[in-house]
mmCIF file of C-alpha atoms in Angstrom:
data_model
loop_
_atom_site.group_PDB
_atom_site.id
_atom_site.type_symbol
_atom_site.label_atom_id
_atom_site.label_comp_id
_atom_site.label_asym_id
_atom_site.label_seq_id
_atom_site.Cartn_x
_atom_site.Cartn_y
_atom_site.Cartn_z
ATOM 1 C CA GLY M 1 144.675 -5.230 -17.730
ATOM 2 C CA ALA M 2 147.169 -2.312 -16.775
ATOM 3 C CA GLY M 3 149.002 -4.347 -14.456
ATOM 4 C CA VAL M 4 149.464 -7.843 -13.014
ATOM 5 C CA SER M 5 146.380 -8.762 -11.271
ATOM 6 C CA GLN M 6 146.108 -11.677 -8.525
ATOM 7 C CA SER M 7 143.305 -13.127 -6.497
ATOM 8 C CA PRO M 8 142.428 -13.432 -3.839
ATOM 9 C CA SER M 9 144.332 -10.576 -2.258
ATOM 10 C CA ASN M 10 143.924 -12.318 0.956
ATOM 11 C CA LYS M 11 143.089 -15.742 2.041
ATOM 12 C CA VAL M 12 142.742 -17.579 5.452
ATOM 13 C CA THR M 13 142.230 -21.374 5.322
ATOM 14 C CA GLU M 14 142.379 -24.162 7.645
ATOM 15 C CA LYS M 15 145.001 -26.622 7.717
ATOM 16 C CA GLY M 16 144.673 -29.475 5.352
ATOM 17 C CA LYS M 17 142.329 -27.514 3.131
ATOM 18 C CA ASP M 18 143.237 -26.992 -0.590
ATOM 19 C CA VAL M 19 143.715 -23.363 -2.048
ATOM 20 C CA GLU M 20 143.849 -21.767 -5.624
ATOM 21 C CA LEU M 21 145.747 -18.702 -6.139
ATOM 22 C CA ARG M 22 145.251 -16.845 -9.411
ATOM 23 C CA CYS M 23 146.911 -15.070 -11.432
ATOM 24 C CA ASP M 24 146.094 -12.540 -14.216
ATOM 25 C CA PRO M 25 149.393 -11.141 -16.226
ATOM 26 C CA ILE M 26 149.786 -8.231 -17.958
ATOM 27 C CA SER M 27 148.283 -8.698 -21.771
ATOM 28 C CA GLY M 28 150.693 -9.831 -24.074
ATOM 29 C CA HIS M 29 153.430 -11.010 -21.501
ATOM 30 C CA THR M 30 154.565 -14.452 -22.386
ATOM 31 C CA ALA M 31 156.471 -15.167 -19.201
ATOM 32 C CA LEU M 32 154.789 -15.746 -16.092
ATOM 33 C CA TYR M 33 156.288 -16.280 -12.628
ATOM 34 C CA TRP M 34 155.297 -17.444 -9.049
ATOM 35 C CA TYR M 35 157.520 -16.438 -6.020
ATOM 36 C CA ARG M 36 156.829 -17.246 -2.367
ATOM 37 C CA GLN M 37 157.721 -14.472 0.262
ATOM 38 C CA SER M 38 157.272 -15.372 4.013
ATOM 39 C CA LEU M 39 157.250 -12.596 6.445
ATOM 40 C CA GLY M 40 160.472 -10.511 6.385
ATOM 41 C CA GLN M 41 162.229 -12.675 3.846
ATOM 42 C CA GLY M 42 163.546 -12.794 0.314
ATOM 43 C CA LEU M 43 161.840 -14.040 -2.852
ATOM 44 C CA GLU M 44 161.598 -17.648 -2.944
ATOM 45 C CA PHE M 45 161.212 -18.726 -6.709
ATOM 46 C CA LEU M 46 158.543 -21.424 -7.205
ATOM 47 C CA ILE M 47 157.843 -21.792 -10.964
ATOM 48 C CA TYR M 48 158.125 -20.160 -14.448
ATOM 49 C CA PHE M 49 156.103 -20.481 -17.512
ATOM 50 C CA GLN M 50 156.726 -19.290 -20.974
ATOM 51 C CA GLY M 51 153.573 -19.469 -22.820
ATOM 52 C CA ASN M 52 151.759 -22.384 -21.373
ATOM 53 C CA SER M 53 154.652 -24.661 -20.793
ATOM 54 C CA ALA M 54 156.780 -24.658 -17.331
ATOM 55 C CA PRO M 55 160.324 -25.534 -18.549
ATOM 56 C CA ASP M 56 161.481 -24.948 -14.613
ATOM 57 C CA LYS M 57 159.526 -26.394 -11.716
ATOM 58 C CA SER M 58 162.454 -26.947 -9.650
ATOM 59 C CA GLY M 59 161.263 -24.200 -7.087
ATOM 60 C CA LEU M 60 158.174 -25.931 -5.979
ATOM 61 C CA PRO M 61 158.595 -26.968 -2.426
ATOM 62 C CA SER M 62 156.758 -30.128 -2.398
ATOM 63 C CA ASP M 63 154.349 -32.345 -4.554
ATOM 64 C CA ARG M 64 151.369 -30.589 -2.571
ATOM 65 C CA PHE M 65 152.142 -27.434 -4.726
ATOM 66 C CA SER M 66 151.203 -27.513 -8.376
ATOM 67 C CA ALA M 67 150.745 -24.875 -11.394
ATOM 68 C CA GLU M 68 149.128 -24.460 -14.654
ATOM 69 C CA ARG M 69 148.673 -21.924 -17.238
ATOM 70 C CA THR M 70 145.995 -22.137 -20.048
ATOM 71 C CA GLY M 71 145.976 -20.032 -23.153
ATOM 72 C CA GLY M 72 149.061 -18.529 -22.486
ATOM 73 C CA SER M 73 147.321 -16.109 -19.854
ATOM 74 C CA VAL M 74 145.809 -16.883 -16.720
ATOM 75 C CA SER M 75 148.038 -18.992 -14.234
ATOM 76 C CA THR M 76 146.472 -20.866 -11.018
ATOM 77 C CA LEU M 77 148.773 -21.986 -8.361
ATOM 78 C CA THR M 78 147.121 -24.902 -6.118
ATOM 79 C CA ILE M 79 148.397 -25.679 -2.836
ATOM 80 C CA GLN M 80 146.780 -29.158 -1.430
ATOM 81 C CA ARG M 81 146.468 -30.088 2.084
ATOM 82 C CA THR M 82 147.814 -26.678 3.178
ATOM 83 C CA GLN M 83 150.042 -26.632 6.182
ATOM 84 C CA GLN M 84 151.161 -23.784 8.604
ATOM 85 C CA GLU M 85 154.428 -23.315 6.933
ATOM 86 C CA ASP M 86 152.584 -22.492 3.694
ATOM 87 C CA SER M 87 151.664 -19.136 5.293
ATOM 88 C CA ALA M 88 153.098 -16.425 3.056
ATOM 89 C CA VAL M 89 152.650 -13.901 0.348
ATOM 90 C CA TYR M 90 152.117 -15.432 -2.936
ATOM 91 C CA LEU M 91 153.506 -13.306 -5.676
ATOM 92 C CA CYS M 92 153.157 -13.573 -9.392
ATOM 93 C CA ALA M 93 155.043 -11.685 -11.890
ATOM 94 C CA SER M 94 155.043 -11.591 -15.729
ATOM 95 C CA SER M 95 157.273 -10.242 -18.490
ATOM 96 C CA LEU M 96 157.727 -10.071 -22.374
ATOM 97 C CA GLY M 97 160.234 -12.585 -22.093
ATOM 98 C CA ARG M 98 163.676 -13.466 -20.994
ATOM 99 C CA ALA M 99 165.502 -10.826 -19.572
ATOM 100 C CA ALA M 100 162.909 -8.411 -19.809
ATOM 101 C CA THR M 101 161.707 -6.469 -16.961
ATOM 102 C CA ILE M 102 159.262 -8.634 -14.591
ATOM 103 C CA TYR M 103 156.235 -6.640 -13.202
ATOM 104 C CA PHE M 104 154.870 -8.025 -9.728
ATOM 105 C CA GLY M 105 151.141 -8.141 -8.497
ATOM 106 C CA GLU M 106 150.112 -7.155 -5.204
ATOM 107 C CA GLY M 107 150.500 -10.821 -4.097
ATOM 108 C CA SER M 108 148.071 -13.121 -2.422
ATOM 109 C CA TRP M 109 148.312 -13.139 1.309
ATOM 110 C CA LEU M 110 147.722 -16.845 2.608
ATOM 111 C CA THR M 111 147.348 -17.608 6.188
ATOM 112 C CA VAL M 112 146.905 -21.185 7.421
ATOM 113 C CA VAL M 113 145.412 -21.606 10.752
ATOM 114 C CA GLY Z 1 173.542 -24.527 -6.991
ATOM 115 C CA GLN Z 2 173.415 -21.041 -8.110
ATOM 116 C CA GLN Z 3 173.329 -18.057 -5.482
ATOM 117 C CA VAL Z 4 173.303 -14.606 -5.339
ATOM 118 C CA MET Z 5 174.420 -13.173 -1.974
ATOM 119 C CA GLN Z 6 173.343 -9.995 -0.702
ATOM 120 C CA ILE Z 7 174.714 -7.738 1.982
ATOM 121 C CA PRO Z 8 173.988 -6.324 4.617
ATOM 122 C CA GLN Z 9 170.639 -7.882 5.748
ATOM 123 C CA TYR Z 10 169.833 -4.658 7.308
ATOM 124 C CA GLN Z 11 171.246 -1.131 7.244
ATOM 125 C CA HIS Z 12 169.684 1.562 9.575
ATOM 126 C CA VAL Z 13 170.763 5.297 8.444
ATOM 127 C CA GLN Z 14 170.199 8.881 9.757
ATOM 128 C CA GLU Z 15 168.298 10.759 6.977
ATOM 129 C CA GLY Z 16 171.041 12.335 4.684
ATOM 130 C CA GLU Z 17 173.358 9.646 5.148
ATOM 131 C CA ASP Z 18 174.702 7.550 2.282
ATOM 132 C CA PHE Z 19 173.582 3.705 1.783
ATOM 133 C CA THR Z 20 175.230 0.914 -0.306
ATOM 134 C CA THR Z 21 173.955 -2.691 -0.608
ATOM 135 C CA TYR Z 22 176.035 -5.262 -2.448
ATOM 136 C CA CYS Z 23 175.353 -8.121 -4.520
ATOM 137 C CA ASN Z 24 177.752 -11.137 -4.805
ATOM 138 C CA SER Z 25 178.043 -14.197 -6.866
ATOM 139 C CA SER Z 26 180.533 -16.833 -7.238
ATOM 140 C CA THR Z 27 179.955 -17.288 -10.884
ATOM 141 C CA THR Z 28 179.671 -14.940 -13.658
ATOM 142 C CA LEU Z 29 176.457 -13.117 -14.069
ATOM 143 C CA SER Z 30 174.747 -12.634 -17.299
ATOM 144 C CA ASN Z 31 172.863 -9.638 -15.805
ATOM 145 C CA ILE Z 32 171.750 -7.934 -12.905
ATOM 146 C CA GLN Z 33 168.498 -6.408 -11.951
ATOM 147 C CA TRP Z 34 167.716 -4.376 -8.960
ATOM 148 C CA TYR Z 35 164.369 -3.949 -7.287
ATOM 149 C CA LYS Z 36 162.648 -2.012 -4.413
ATOM 150 C CA GLN Z 37 160.140 -3.272 -2.142
ATOM 151 C CA ARG Z 38 158.177 -0.822 0.051
ATOM 152 C CA PRO Z 39 157.006 -2.143 3.273
ATOM 153 C CA GLY Z 40 153.750 -4.107 2.604
ATOM 154 C CA GLY Z 41 154.183 -3.575 -0.965
ATOM 155 C CA HIS Z 42 155.406 -5.578 -3.833
ATOM 156 C CA PRO Z 43 158.797 -5.492 -5.608
ATOM 157 C CA VAL Z 44 159.266 -2.773 -8.423
ATOM 158 C CA PHE Z 45 161.861 -3.051 -10.897
ATOM 159 C CA LEU Z 46 164.543 -0.145 -10.684
ATOM 160 C CA ILE Z 47 167.110 -1.004 -13.318
ATOM 161 C CA GLN Z 48 169.165 -3.740 -15.361
ATOM 162 C CA LEU Z 49 172.830 -3.906 -15.806
ATOM 163 C CA VAL Z 50 174.281 -6.095 -18.473
ATOM 164 C CA LYS Z 51 177.932 -4.791 -19.713
ATOM 165 C CA SER Z 52 180.875 -5.113 -17.666
ATOM 166 C CA GLY Z 53 181.740 -2.212 -15.439
ATOM 167 C CA GLU Z 54 178.540 -0.804 -16.385
ATOM 168 C CA VAL Z 55 177.238 2.255 -14.087
ATOM 169 C CA LYS Z 56 174.086 3.714 -14.160
ATOM 170 C CA LYS Z 57 172.432 6.701 -12.305
ATOM 171 C CA GLN Z 58 168.921 7.403 -11.270
ATOM 172 C CA LYS Z 59 168.761 10.813 -9.540
ATOM 173 C CA ARG Z 60 170.414 9.896 -6.038
ATOM 174 C CA LEU Z 61 170.902 6.051 -6.923
ATOM 175 C CA THR Z 62 174.003 4.944 -8.615
ATOM 176 C CA PHE Z 63 174.238 1.046 -9.877
ATOM 177 C CA GLN Z 64 177.634 -0.574 -10.797
ATOM 178 C CA PHE Z 65 178.294 -3.790 -12.233
ATOM 179 C CA GLY Z 66 181.474 -5.186 -11.609
ATOM 180 C CA GLU Z 67 184.389 -5.560 -14.062
ATOM 181 C CA ALA Z 68 184.195 -9.716 -13.752
ATOM 182 C CA LYS Z 69 180.465 -9.458 -13.874
ATOM 183 C CA LYS Z 70 180.238 -11.249 -10.373
ATOM 184 C CA ASN Z 71 179.089 -8.329 -8.421
ATOM 185 C CA SER Z 72 177.230 -5.262 -8.468
ATOM 186 C CA SER Z 73 176.413 -2.407 -5.969
ATOM 187 C CA LEU Z 74 173.386 -0.011 -5.129
ATOM 188 C CA HIS Z 75 174.416 2.874 -3.797
ATOM 189 C CA ILE Z 76 171.959 6.028 -2.415
ATOM 190 C CA THR Z 77 173.280 9.359 -1.799
ATOM 191 C CA ALA Z 78 171.770 11.406 1.075
ATOM 192 C CA THR Z 79 169.142 8.977 1.549
ATOM 193 C CA GLN Z 80 165.605 10.279 2.332
ATOM 194 C CA THR Z 81 162.747 8.717 4.232
ATOM 195 C CA THR Z 82 161.131 7.792 0.890
ATOM 196 C CA ASP Z 83 164.202 5.512 0.423
ATOM 197 C CA VAL Z 84 162.807 3.178 2.918
ATOM 198 C CA GLY Z 85 162.342 -0.365 1.888
ATOM 199 C CA THR Z 86 164.272 -3.668 1.110
ATOM 200 C CA TYR Z 87 166.415 -3.540 -1.924
ATOM 201 C CA PHE Z 88 166.894 -6.935 -3.871
ATOM 202 C CA CYS Z 89 169.217 -7.727 -6.698
ATOM 203 C CA ALA Z 90 168.385 -10.417 -9.246
ATOM 204 C CA GLU Z 91 169.732 -12.650 -11.845
ATOM 205 C CA ASP Z 92 168.351 -14.220 -14.869
ATOM 206 C CA ASN Z 93 169.824 -17.473 -15.001
ATOM 207 C CA GLN Z 94 169.380 -17.435 -18.982
ATOM 208 C CA GLY Z 95 166.847 -20.265 -18.461
ATOM 209 C CA GLY Z 96 164.414 -17.538 -17.672
ATOM 210 C CA LYS Z 97 164.262 -18.161 -13.794
ATOM 211 C CA LEU Z 98 165.198 -14.788 -12.041
ATOM 212 C CA ILE Z 99 166.992 -15.705 -8.684
ATOM 213 C CA PHE Z 100 166.847 -12.732 -6.094
ATOM 214 C CA GLY Z 101 169.051 -12.183 -3.402
ATOM 215 C CA GLN Z 102 168.048 -11.834 0.133
ATOM 216 C CA GLY Z 103 167.443 -8.383 0.246
ATOM 217 C CA THR Z 104 168.741 -5.461 2.349
ATOM 218 C CA GLU Z 105 166.506 -3.363 4.204
ATOM 219 C CA LEU Z 106 166.973 0.064 4.750
ATOM 220 C CA SER Z 107 165.475 2.029 7.742
ATOM 221 C CA VAL Z 108 166.021 5.998 7.507
ATOM 222 C CA LYS Z 109 165.662 7.694 10.695
ATOM 223 C CA PRO Z 110 164.299 11.387 10.301
#
């Protein structure tokens, strides 16, 4: 596609439920990033993929968070047993590789009630 | 751990005034990128600086990278209401992870 596509754009879920957020990067981009942004806050790094592998998972806040990328393309961020503090915008970005410009998607707004 | 500190957190200016945001690191930066995020939007890449002492301009925006590659600045001359948003600096830590500063939120009063 022309840009990074994320779905759903908005998700309201009950505390304790699992959610899956999807990211479809720009075609040909090997690097894929997930960030979290709480209201009025900066961008918190979650995880980075180069191809299908994730050399850096250090940003995942807890073991309730996991992410995978298959076929070097689409990525899914899964949050299990959601908590209210998980409410945020989850931004996906992709790039051609290290030190290349990264392009962000519109984000998935998650609200845990 | 690695941190990029950005100041100020907020800046309110009158339209036509200048604006500057600063990004500082305790370690030498391999490169620095700048992004702009409009209210309700997503970050959009503005520029990347790589060389020591580098200065780049985009119309009313001037970006600088310090001689020691430990700091960077973004200066906007004669702000306009379209400049409103949050400006982030970010560094590629050479492991592929892009570390963002906390951002400077700019508001412009017409």
